[in-house]
Amino acid sequence: MIVHKRAAPVERLEFLVSMIIEPITLTGELVRLEPMTMSHLDHLAAIATETSIWKYAPEKVDDREKMGRYIDQALKEQVSGKSLPFITKLSETGEIVGSTRFGNIDPSYLKAEIGWTWIAPKWQRSFVNTEAKFLMLAHAFEVWKCIRVEFKTDATNLRSRNAILRLGAVEEGTLRQHMITETGRFRDSVYFSILDKEWTSVKERLQDKLWKN
């Protein structure tokens, strides 16, 4: 028996074409996100020695050897089209202050996750994370035409949970015992999302925050 597969609607094909997953630089007024490469190893490793960065992470990446493996894995996922990792720079000085990433990219469902974000303590709770998230969300919704962007964090990380809510994301629920950390702790993960129909209001909120900064 011959089975005829239904062709994807033209609109859907157009969306799929719009999600071109390749290294790109996202530039804002205060922050610049550049494609991560192994050449950034020493800079990132120097920042990552601050152990407080990894308090809620599934595993610590707090020395040069671990950072090398971390970057290598991120670049492998980039080649496979699953991730797009960045280093985070200050636009004015060019100082590298951390890293962030698109992950779990799924063009077939027009969605991606923003996460794997870590920032030098000096620049936490500043304009850095706000503008980085703004740049990534704008790329996801306005260039890739995503219908959904998701975030997740450790259920015990109240600071991160509140930061995601302040972006305008909606809390969806908790995946219990979602991960096992390197210490053997069973981590619950809280998921959040922003939908395409919510982007306009979220964009205005973030622009207002950045203007105040």
C-alpha positions as a Python dict, from the first residue, in 0.01 Angstrom:
ca = {
    (1, 'M'): (0, 0, 0),
    (2, 'I'): (130, 341, -93),
    (3, 'V'): (101, 598, 186),
    (4, 'H'): (87, 959, 75),
    (5, 'K'): (226, 1204, 331),
    (6, 'R'): (36, 1525, 367),
    (7, 'A'): (245, 1823, 258),
    (8, 'A'): (312, 2088, 519),
    (9, 'P'): (104, 2403, 474),
    (10, 'V'): (286, 2681, 290),
    (11, 'E'): (264, 2904, 601),
    (12, 'R'): (437, 2640, 814),
    (13, 'L'): (713, 2591, 558),
    (14, 'E'): (774, 2963, 559),
    (15, 'F'): (810, 2957, 938),
    (16, 'L'): (1053, 2666, 922),
    (17, 'V'): (1269, 2851, 672),
    (18, 'S'): (1275, 3153, 904),
    (19, 'M'): (1436, 2949, 1185),
    (20, 'I'): (1789, 2945, 1049),
    (21, 'I'): (2006, 2816, 1332),
    (22, 'E'): (2353, 2956, 1280),
    (23, 'P'): (2600, 3162, 1484),
    (24, 'I'): (2495, 3525, 1502),
    (25, 'T'): (2588, 3837, 1698),
    (26, 'L'): (2307, 4018, 1880),
    (27, 'T'): (2394, 4379, 1959),
    (28, 'G'): (2219, 4613, 2199),
    (29, 'E'): (2305, 4953, 2336),
    (30, 'L'): (2466, 4813, 2652),
    (31, 'V'): (2524, 4444, 2584),
    (32, 'R'): (2657, 4243, 2295),
    (33, 'L'): (2602, 3867, 2256),
    (34, 'E'): (2868, 3703, 2041),
    (35, 'P'): (2893, 3340, 1926),
    (36, 'M'): (3080, 3128, 2181),
    (37, 'T'): (3404, 2969, 2057),
    (38, 'M'): (3685, 2781, 2224),
    (39, 'S'): (3891, 3102, 2202),
    (40, 'H'): (3681, 3232, 2492),
    (41, 'L'): (3795, 2955, 2725),
    (42, 'D'): (4038, 3156, 2937),
    (43, 'H'): (3804, 3453, 2980),
    (44, 'L'): (3507, 3236, 3078),
    (45, 'A'): (3714, 3013, 3306),
    (46, 'A'): (3843, 3319, 3493),
    (47, 'I'): (3487, 3436, 3565),
    (48, 'A'): (3364, 3088, 3653),
    (49, 'T'): (3599, 3046, 3949),
    (50, 'E'): (3342, 3241, 4152),
    (51, 'T'): (3163, 2942, 4306),
    (52, 'S'): (2845, 3134, 4389),
    (53, 'I'): (2762, 3131, 4016),
    (54, 'W'): (2704, 2756, 4029),
    (55, 'K'): (2501, 2733, 4351),
    (56, 'Y'): (2187, 2612, 4173),
    (57, 'A'): (2345, 2459, 3862),
    (58, 'P'): (2326, 2081, 3808),
    (59, 'E'): (2707, 2079, 3808),
    (60, 'K'): (2985, 2325, 3879),
    (61, 'V'): (3194, 2453, 3589),
    (62, 'D'): (3444, 2628, 3811),
    (63, 'D'): (3783, 2549, 3659),
    (64, 'R'): (3950, 2561, 3320),
    (65, 'E'): (3919, 2189, 3246),
    (66, 'K'): (3547, 2182, 3322),
    (67, 'M'): (3493, 2499, 3121),
    (68, 'G'): (3668, 2343, 2824),
    (69, 'R'): (3426, 2049, 2834),
    (70, 'Y'): (3133, 2288, 2882),
    (71, 'I'): (3224, 2489, 2571),
    (72, 'D'): (3295, 2176, 2369),
    (73, 'Q'): (2953, 2032, 2450),
    (74, 'A'): (2781, 2362, 2368),
    (75, 'L'): (2954, 2378, 2031),
    (76, 'K'): (2859, 2017, 1951),
    (77, 'E'): (2495, 2102, 2024),
    (78, 'Q'): (2531, 2407, 1801),
    (79, 'V'): (2650, 2190, 1511),
    (80, 'S'): (2349, 1962, 1561),
    (81, 'G'): (2113, 2260, 1555),
    (82, 'K'): (1997, 2212, 1914),
    (83, 'S'): (2172, 2510, 2073),
    (84, 'L'): (2313, 2852, 1997),
    (85, 'P'): (2560, 2955, 2272),
    (86, 'F'): (2681, 3311, 2330),
    (87, 'I'): (2934, 3495, 2539),
    (88, 'T'): (2801, 3812, 2700),
    (89, 'K'): (3001, 4133, 2654),
    (90, 'L'): (2962, 4490, 2768),
    (91, 'S'): (2921, 4698, 2453),
    (92, 'E'): (3120, 4995, 2582),
    (93, 'T'): (3432, 4816, 2707),
    (94, 'G'): (3421, 4475, 2539),
    (95, 'E'): (3456, 4305, 2877),
    (96, 'I'): (3326, 3947, 2883),
    (97, 'V'): (3093, 3909, 3181),
    (98, 'G'): (2926, 3571, 3128),
    (99, 'S'): (2739, 3344, 2892),
    (100, 'T'): (2388, 3254, 2781),
    (101, 'R'): (2228, 3028, 2525),
    (102, 'F'): (1936, 2925, 2310),
    (103, 'G'): (1882, 2556, 2376),
    (104, 'N'): (1633, 2281, 2294),
    (105, 'I'): (1570, 2458, 1964),
    (106, 'D'): (1287, 2289, 1774),
    (107, 'P'): (1204, 2443, 1435),
    (108, 'S'): (933, 2187, 1372),
    (109, 'Y'): (732, 2330, 1663),
    (110, 'L'): (861, 2687, 1632),
    (111, 'K'): (1002, 2699, 1985),
    (112, 'A'): (1326, 2740, 2175),
    (113, 'E'): (1450, 2768, 2531),
    (114, 'I'): (1656, 3055, 2672),
    (115, 'G'): (1883, 2959, 2957),
    (116, 'W'): (2227, 2834, 3063),
    (117, 'T'): (2277, 3193, 3176),
    (118, 'W'): (2551, 3285, 3417),
    (119, 'I'): (2697, 3627, 3486),
    (120, 'A'): (2990, 3755, 3689),
    (121, 'P'): (2861, 3851, 4038),
    (122, 'K'): (2956, 4216, 3982),
    (123, 'W'): (2707, 4240, 3696),
    (124, 'Q'): (2422, 4033, 3837),
    (125, 'R'): (2092, 4216, 3895),
    (126, 'S'): (2194, 4483, 3646),
    (127, 'F'): (2108, 4583, 3290),
    (128, 'V'): (2319, 4294, 3159),
    (129, 'N'): (2065, 4016, 3198),
    (130, 'T'): (1770, 4240, 3106),
    (131, 'E'): (1913, 4349, 2772),
    (132, 'A'): (2054, 4003, 2693),
    (133, 'K'): (1708, 3852, 2741),
    (134, 'F'): (1553, 4132, 2536),
    (135, 'L'): (1791, 4069, 2246),
    (136, 'M'): (1730, 3695, 2252),
    (137, 'L'): (1354, 3722, 2280),
    (138, 'A'): (1345, 3973, 1994),
    (139, 'H'): (1548, 3734, 1779),
    (140, 'A'): (1326, 3439, 1869),
    (141, 'F'): (994, 3611, 1804),
    (142, 'E'): (1082, 3860, 1531),
    (143, 'V'): (1346, 3674, 1328),
    (144, 'W'): (1277, 3306, 1394),
    (145, 'K'): (902, 3368, 1428),
    (146, 'C'): (879, 3138, 1729),
    (147, 'I'): (538, 3082, 1882),
    (148, 'R'): (686, 2987, 2220),
    (149, 'V'): (1002, 3060, 2420),
    (150, 'E'): (1054, 2871, 2742),
    (151, 'F'): (1266, 2903, 3054),
    (152, 'K'): (1337, 2667, 3342),
    (153, 'T'): (1511, 2702, 3676),
    (154, 'D'): (1575, 2515, 3999),
    (155, 'A'): (1259, 2525, 4212),
    (156, 'T'): (1464, 2634, 4514),
    (157, 'N'): (1617, 2930, 4326),
    (158, 'L'): (1363, 3194, 4422),
    (159, 'R'): (1580, 3477, 4289),
    (160, 'S'): (1588, 3323, 3942),
    (161, 'R'): (1217, 3241, 3950),
    (162, 'N'): (1131, 3601, 4036),
    (163, 'A'): (1366, 3732, 3766),
    (164, 'I'): (1192, 3521, 3502),
    (165, 'L'): (852, 3639, 3619),
    (166, 'R'): (972, 4001, 3597),
    (167, 'L'): (1049, 3942, 3230),
    (168, 'G'): (678, 3881, 3182),
    (169, 'A'): (695, 3502, 3151),
    (170, 'V'): (412, 3285, 3280),
    (171, 'E'): (486, 3007, 3529),
    (172, 'E'): (353, 2679, 3391),
    (173, 'G'): (438, 2417, 3651),
    (174, 'T'): (702, 2205, 3819),
    (175, 'L'): (872, 1893, 3689),
    (176, 'R'): (949, 1693, 4002),
    (177, 'Q'): (1285, 1517, 4036),
    (178, 'H'): (1368, 1653, 3693),
    (179, 'M'): (1746, 1635, 3732),
    (180, 'I'): (2008, 1479, 3954),
    (181, 'T'): (2278, 1730, 4044),
    (182, 'E'): (2644, 1637, 4085),
    (183, 'T'): (2589, 1632, 4462),
    (184, 'G'): (2318, 1368, 4423),
    (185, 'R'): (2030, 1604, 4499),
    (186, 'F'): (1705, 1542, 4312),
    (187, 'R'): (1623, 1878, 4157),
    (188, 'D'): (1272, 1996, 4079),
    (189, 'S'): (1257, 2234, 3782),
    (190, 'V'): (1000, 2510, 3736),
    (191, 'Y'): (903, 2590, 3377),
    (192, 'F'): (794, 2927, 3239),
    (193, 'S'): (705, 3049, 2890),
    (194, 'I'): (634, 3352, 2677),
    (195, 'L'): (408, 3308, 2372),
    (196, 'D'): (417, 3502, 2049),
    (197, 'K'): (87, 3673, 2129),
    (198, 'E'): (241, 3800, 2454),
    (199, 'W'): (561, 3934, 2302),
    (200, 'T'): (438, 4287, 2230),
    (201, 'S'): (353, 4355, 2595),
    (202, 'V'): (669, 4179, 2719),
    (203, 'K'): (877, 4384, 2474),
    (204, 'E'): (729, 4709, 2601),
    (205, 'R'): (796, 4605, 2961),
    (206, 'L'): (1161, 4525, 2890),
    (207, 'Q'): (1216, 4841, 2688),
    (208, 'D'): (1075, 5042, 2977),
    (209, 'K'): (1314, 4870, 3222),
    (210, 'L'): (1611, 4933, 2995),
    (211, 'W'): (1512, 5298, 2945),
    (212, 'K'): (1506, 5344, 3323),
    (213, 'N'): (1855, 5194, 3347),
}
